[in-house]
Amino acid sequence: MADLPDLLPLAEAQRRVLDGVSALPTEVVGIAEAGGRVLAEPAQSALTLPVWINSAMDGFAVRAAEVASATRAQPVVLRVLGEVPAGRAPDLAVEPGTALRIMTGAMMPDGADTVVPVEQTDAPAGASEIPATVAVYVPTSSGENLRLPGSDVSAGALLLDAGRSLDAAAIALLAATGHGSVHVYRRPRVAVISTGDELVAPGEPLGPAQIHDSNSYALAAQAVEAGAEVRRLGVAGDTLAALVDMLRGAVAWADVVVLSGGVSLGAHDHVKAAFAELGSLSLWRVAIKPGRPFAYARAQVDGRSVALFGLPGNPVSVFVTFELFVRPVIRQLEGRLVAFDRPTRMARLTQPMRGSSGRHTIARVILAADPERPDGLVARSSGGQDSYMLGSLAKANGMIFIPPDADLPAGAEVVAWELRARD
Ligand code: AMP
Ligand code: MG
C-alpha cells in the first residue's frame, strides 16, 4: 500500500492555508466602479451634511409664530412672495405676513424658521403655478420640517473603517460626502483549470466515455461571487507536462490558481507533482468527507506569492473545498476583516445522520425555520450525499458539519453554514 501522510484536521488545514495570506496592494478607483470592493483606508468626510439648512418637505417656508393659531376652520392666510426650488439659493426673504413656496431639499430662506407641508394648506400638491396666497391649516413649530447642518455627518468625521465592504449604503455615504474616488484593495485574480482527458465543454456533444466539464464553470462562478477577477484557462490533459505548462501560464497572471481533478491516488493524477515543480506543496490530505485529497501549495513568481489549490475532481468535493479553503483565502486577499463569512448557525436535524470514521462529514442540507423554535433552524438532507451528486447540491441552501465518528439522532444540533438566501 502507498505510504500516505496523516490526515490533517479541518481547522488545522484551514489555518495552514490562510497563514501568511495578506491583502493585495491597493489602488484608487472611481466611485462608480467601487461597488463590491473593500476599502483600504478609513474614509473621512470633508463635508458637513447637510451642508446648509434645507426643507424636509414640499410646502411653505413661514414664521412659526404667525401660524401658531392655525386651524382648518380658521386658517392663517399668508401672501406668497415666490418660491425656492431645489438647486437655487433663495433670492427673497420671508417677511411678516408672507410665505415662500419651497421644495424638499431646497435651501431655507432668511426670515422663516419652519415649513408647513403643502398637504396642510389649501395649495395644490404636485406641479402647479405659484399661488398668490396660501391658507395654512395647522401650526408647525419653530425648527419643524427642517434639516439642520451637521445633523447627519460632521466635517472630519470617520465615515467608514478600512476593511469595509463597499455595499450600496457605503457607496451612498461616500458619494454624498463628495468622494469621487476611493482607495480599495486590488481584486484577486483567480485562474481556473480543469484536468482530465474525459472532459468536454458543455454545449459540445459527448463522445464515448466523455463527460461535461462542470467544475471550471462552477469554480468560476464561485470565485466571481467571492469578488475575484476570474479567467477560465480550460482543460489540461492528464500528463505532467500539460499540467505544468498550463500552470506556468496561470501563475504569470493569477494570485490564486484553482485546479480540479488529478489530485488523488490515480495512476494519471499529476497535480501534486506539478505543484511541487512550481512551488512548495504544504498539504494534501484533510480529514473531511468529501474533499480528502486536497492539495495546497504556494509559488513565488516575480516577487508575488501565488496560492495553488488542487481540488478533488468530484463536483461536490470541488464545491465544498472551495467554500472551506479557497473562498476564505480570496476574502483575505481582498482585505476583508472576516475570512469565514458564511452565516453560521446551529440547526436541528430532522433525521438521524452518521459521520464518517476519523473525518468531518460536510453534508448538503435544506435549512428552514424550526416550527418549534421561531429563532431556530432545522436541517434536512437535500438528497444523495455521494460526492458526484450535483442534484442534491443545487437543492441545498446550506451545509452542515457532522463531527468524526458521530452517530446523531434526529433532533441533534449541528453547526450549519447558510450558503444562500432561502428560497
Ligand atoms: P479525478 O480526481 O481526476 O480522478 O476525478 C474524480 C472524478 O471527478 C471523476 O469522476 C472525474 O470524471 C470527475 N471530474 C474531474 N474533473 C471534472 C470536471 N472538471 N467536471 C466534472 N467532473 C469532473
Ligand atoms: Mg482526472
Coordinates of C-alpha atoms in Angstrom, one line a residue, residues 118-395:
V118 CA -48.3 71.5 1.2
E119 CA -50.9 68.9 2.4
Q120 CA -51.7 71.1 5.4
T121 CA -52.6 74.1 3.2
D122 CA -55.1 75.0 0.6
A123 CA -52.4 74.9 -2.1
P124 CA -52.5 72.2 -4.8
A125 CA -50.0 69.4 -4.4
G126 CA -47.8 68.5 -7.4
A127 CA -46.9 70.6 -10.4
S128 CA -48.8 73.9 -10.2
E129 CA -48.4 77.7 -10.6
I130 CA -47.2 79.6 -7.5
P131 CA -50.4 80.7 -5.7
A132 CA -50.9 84.4 -4.7
T133 CA -51.8 83.4 -1.2
V134 CA -51.7 80.3 1.0
A135 CA -54.2 79.3 3.8
V136 CA -52.3 77.3 6.5
Y137 CA -54.5 74.8 8.3
V138 CA -52.1 73.6 11.1
P139 CA -49.3 75.2 13.2
T140 CA -45.8 74.0 12.8
S141 CA -43.3 74.8 15.5
S142 CA -40.0 76.6 15.0
G143 CA -37.4 74.2 13.5
E144 CA -40.0 71.6 12.4
N145 CA -39.5 70.0 8.9
L146 CA -36.0 71.5 8.7
R147 CA -32.8 69.6 8.2
L148 CA -30.0 71.2 10.1
P149 CA -26.3 71.4 9.1
G150 CA -24.4 68.6 10.7
S151 CA -27.5 66.6 11.8
D152 CA -26.2 63.7 9.6
V153 CA -22.4 64.0 9.2
S154 CA -19.8 66.4 10.7
A155 CA -16.8 67.5 8.7
G156 CA -13.8 65.4 9.7
A157 CA -15.9 62.5 10.9
L158 CA -14.8 58.9 10.3
L159 CA -17.3 57.6 7.8
L160 CA -16.1 54.0 7.2
D161 CA -13.3 51.9 8.6
A162 CA -10.7 50.2 6.4
G163 CA -11.8 46.7 5.6
R164 CA -15.4 47.8 5.0
S165 CA -17.1 46.1 2.0
L166 CA -18.4 48.8 -0.2
D167 CA -22.1 47.9 -0.4
A168 CA -24.8 50.3 -1.6
A169 CA -25.1 52.0 1.7
A170 CA -21.4 52.7 1.9
I171 CA -21.3 53.9 -1.7
A172 CA -24.2 56.3 -0.9
L173 CA -22.4 57.8 2.0
L174 CA -19.1 58.2 0.1
A175 CA -20.8 59.8 -2.8
A176 CA -22.8 62.2 -0.7
T177 CA -19.7 63.3 1.1
G178 CA -18.1 64.1 -2.2
H179 CA -15.7 61.2 -2.7
G180 CA -15.2 60.9 -6.5
S181 CA -12.7 58.0 -6.0
V182 CA -11.7 55.7 -3.2
H183 CA -8.7 53.6 -2.1
V184 CA -9.5 50.0 -2.3
Y185 CA -7.6 46.7 -2.4
R186 CA -6.9 45.2 -5.8
R187 CA -9.3 42.4 -6.7
P188 CA -7.7 38.9 -6.5
R189 CA -7.1 37.3 -9.9
V190 CA -8.2 33.7 -9.9
A191 CA -7.3 31.3 -12.7
V192 CA -9.3 28.1 -13.0
I193 CA -8.1 25.0 -14.7
S194 CA -9.8 21.6 -15.1
T195 CA -7.9 18.4 -15.6
G196 CA -8.9 15.2 -17.2
D197 CA -8.9 13.6 -20.6
E198 CA -12.6 12.8 -20.2
L199 CA -13.8 16.4 -20.2
V200 CA -15.8 18.1 -22.9
A201 CA -17.2 21.7 -22.7
P202 CA -20.9 22.0 -22.1
G203 CA -22.7 22.6 -25.3
E204 CA -20.4 20.1 -27.2
P205 CA -21.7 16.6 -27.9
L206 CA -20.4 13.8 -25.7
G207 CA -18.3 11.1 -27.2
P208 CA -17.8 7.7 -25.7
A209 CA -16.5 7.8 -22.1
Q210 CA -16.7 11.6 -22.0
I211 CA -18.5 13.9 -19.5
H212 CA -19.0 17.7 -19.5
D213 CA -16.6 19.8 -17.6
S214 CA -18.7 21.3 -14.9
N215 CA -16.1 22.1 -12.3
S216 CA -14.4 25.0 -14.1
Y217 CA -17.7 26.8 -14.7
A218 CA -18.8 26.2 -11.1
L219 CA -15.5 27.4 -9.7
A220 CA -15.5 30.5 -11.9
A221 CA -19.0 31.3 -10.6
Q222 CA -17.9 30.8 -7.0
A223 CA -14.8 32.9 -7.5
V224 CA -16.8 35.7 -9.0
E225 CA -19.3 35.5 -6.1
A226 CA -16.3 35.8 -3.8
G227 CA -15.3 39.1 -5.5
A228 CA -12.5 37.9 -7.7
E229 CA -11.5 38.6 -11.3
V230 CA -11.6 35.2 -13.0
R231 CA -10.1 33.6 -16.0
R232 CA -11.1 30.1 -17.1
L233 CA -8.0 28.6 -18.7
G234 CA -9.6 25.4 -20.0
V235 CA -8.8 21.8 -19.6
A236 CA -5.3 20.3 -19.1
G237 CA -4.8 16.8 -20.3
D238 CA -3.7 14.1 -17.9
T239 CA 0.1 14.4 -18.3
L240 CA 2.5 16.1 -16.0
A241 CA 3.9 18.2 -18.9
A242 CA 0.5 19.5 -20.0
L243 CA -0.3 20.5 -16.4
V244 CA 3.0 22.2 -15.7
D245 CA 2.6 24.1 -18.9
M246 CA -0.8 25.4 -18.1
L247 CA 0.2 26.2 -14.5
R248 CA 3.1 28.3 -15.7
G249 CA 0.8 30.4 -17.8
A250 CA -1.6 30.7 -14.9
V251 CA 0.8 31.8 -12.2
A252 CA 2.2 34.5 -14.5
W253 CA -1.2 36.3 -14.1
A254 CA -3.1 35.0 -11.1
D255 CA -2.9 35.4 -7.4
V256 CA -4.8 32.2 -6.9
V257 CA -4.9 29.2 -9.2
V258 CA -7.6 26.6 -8.7
L259 CA -7.4 23.2 -10.4
S260 CA -9.8 20.4 -10.1
G261 CA -9.2 16.7 -10.5
G262 CA -6.0 14.7 -10.7
V263 CA -5.1 15.2 -7.1
S264 CA -5.9 11.7 -5.8
L265 CA -4.1 8.4 -6.0
G266 CA -5.0 7.5 -9.6
A267 CA -2.3 6.5 -12.0
H268 CA -2.9 9.7 -14.0
D269 CA -3.1 12.1 -11.1
H270 CA -0.2 14.6 -11.6
V271 CA -1.3 17.7 -9.7
K272 CA 0.8 17.2 -6.6
A273 CA 3.9 16.7 -8.8
A274 CA 3.1 19.7 -10.9
F275 CA 2.6 21.9 -7.8
A276 CA 6.0 20.7 -6.4
E277 CA 7.6 21.8 -9.7
L278 CA 6.3 25.3 -9.3
G279 CA 6.4 25.8 -5.6
S280 CA 6.2 24.2 -2.2
L281 CA 3.4 21.7 -1.5
S282 CA 2.2 22.3 2.0
L283 CA -0.6 19.8 2.5
W284 CA -2.7 17.4 0.5
R285 CA -4.8 15.1 2.8
V286 CA -7.5 16.6 5.0
A287 CA -9.8 14.8 7.4
I288 CA -13.0 15.7 5.6
K289 CA -15.6 14.0 3.5
P290 CA -15.9 15.0 0.7
G291 CA -12.6 16.5 -0.1
R292 CA -10.0 14.3 1.5
P293 CA -7.5 14.6 -1.4
F294 CA -6.9 18.3 -1.5
A295 CA -3.6 19.9 -2.3
Y296 CA -2.3 23.3 -1.4
A297 CA 1.0 24.9 -2.4
R298 CA 2.5 28.4 -2.7
A299 CA 4.7 29.6 -5.6
Q300 CA 6.9 32.7 -5.7
V301 CA 6.6 34.3 -9.1
D302 CA 8.4 37.7 -9.7
G303 CA 8.2 38.6 -6.1
R304 CA 4.5 37.7 -5.8
S305 CA 3.2 34.8 -3.8
V306 CA 0.6 32.7 -5.7
A307 CA -1.7 30.2 -3.9
L308 CA -2.2 27.0 -5.8
F309 CA -5.2 24.9 -4.9
G310 CA -5.6 21.3 -6.2
L311 CA -9.2 20.4 -5.5
P312 CA -10.6 16.9 -5.9
G313 CA -12.3 16.1 -9.2
N314 CA -15.7 15.2 -7.9
P315 CA -18.0 18.2 -8.4
V316 CA -19.4 18.3 -4.9
S317 CA -15.9 17.9 -3.4
V318 CA -14.9 20.9 -5.6
F319 CA -17.8 23.0 -4.3
V320 CA -17.2 22.1 -0.7
T321 CA -13.4 22.6 -0.7
F322 CA -13.8 25.9 -2.4
E323 CA -16.1 27.0 0.4
L324 CA -13.8 25.7 3.1
F325 CA -10.5 26.8 1.8
V326 CA -10.5 29.0 -1.4
R327 CA -13.2 31.4 -0.5
P328 CA -11.6 32.4 2.8
V329 CA -8.2 33.0 1.0
I330 CA -9.9 35.1 -1.7
R331 CA -11.5 37.2 1.1
Q332 CA -8.3 37.6 2.9
L333 CA -6.6 38.8 -0.3
E334 CA -9.4 41.2 -0.8
G335 CA -8.6 42.8 2.6
R336 CA -11.8 41.7 4.2
L337 CA -11.8 41.6 8.0
V338 CA -13.5 38.2 8.2
A339 CA -12.2 35.3 6.2
F340 CA -15.0 32.9 7.1
D341 CA -18.1 34.9 6.3
R342 CA -20.9 32.4 5.8
P343 CA -23.6 32.9 8.4
T344 CA -23.0 30.1 10.9
R345 CA -26.0 28.8 12.9
M346 CA -26.9 25.8 15.0
A347 CA -29.5 23.6 13.3
R348 CA -31.6 20.7 14.5
L349 CA -31.5 17.5 12.4
T350 CA -34.9 16.3 11.2
Q351 CA -33.4 12.8 10.6
P352 CA -30.6 10.7 12.1
M353 CA -27.2 11.2 10.4
R354 CA -23.9 9.4 10.7
G355 CA -20.5 10.8 10.5
S356 CA -17.5 9.1 8.9
S357 CA -14.6 7.4 10.6
G358 CA -12.0 9.9 11.6
R359 CA -13.3 12.7 9.3
H360 CA -15.6 15.6 9.4
T361 CA -18.6 15.0 7.1
I362 CA -19.9 18.0 5.3
A363 CA -23.5 17.3 4.2
R364 CA -25.7 19.2 1.8
V365 CA -28.9 20.3 3.5
I366 CA -32.0 22.3 3.2
L367 CA -32.2 24.7 6.1
A368 CA -35.6 26.0 7.1
A369 CA -37.2 27.8 10.1
D370 CA -37.8 25.5 13.0
P371 CA -41.5 25.2 13.6
E372 CA -40.9 24.5 17.3
R373 CA -38.4 27.4 17.9
P374 CA -39.1 30.6 16.0
D375 CA -35.4 31.7 16.1
G376 CA -34.0 28.2 15.3
L377 CA -33.3 26.2 12.2
V378 CA -33.9 22.7 11.1
A379 CA -31.7 20.8 8.6
R380 CA -32.8 18.0 6.4
S381 CA -30.7 16.2 3.8
S382 CA -31.2 17.7 0.3
G383 CA -30.7 14.2 -1.3
G384 CA -28.0 11.7 -2.1
Q385 CA -24.7 12.7 -0.4
D386 CA -22.2 11.0 -2.7
S387 CA -19.6 13.4 -4.0
Y388 CA -20.6 13.1 -7.6
M389 CA -24.3 14.0 -7.0
L390 CA -24.9 17.5 -8.2
G391 CA -28.7 17.3 -8.0
S392 CA -28.7 17.5 -4.2
L393 CA -26.1 20.2 -4.2
A394 CA -28.3 22.5 -6.3
K395 CA -31.2 21.8 -4.0

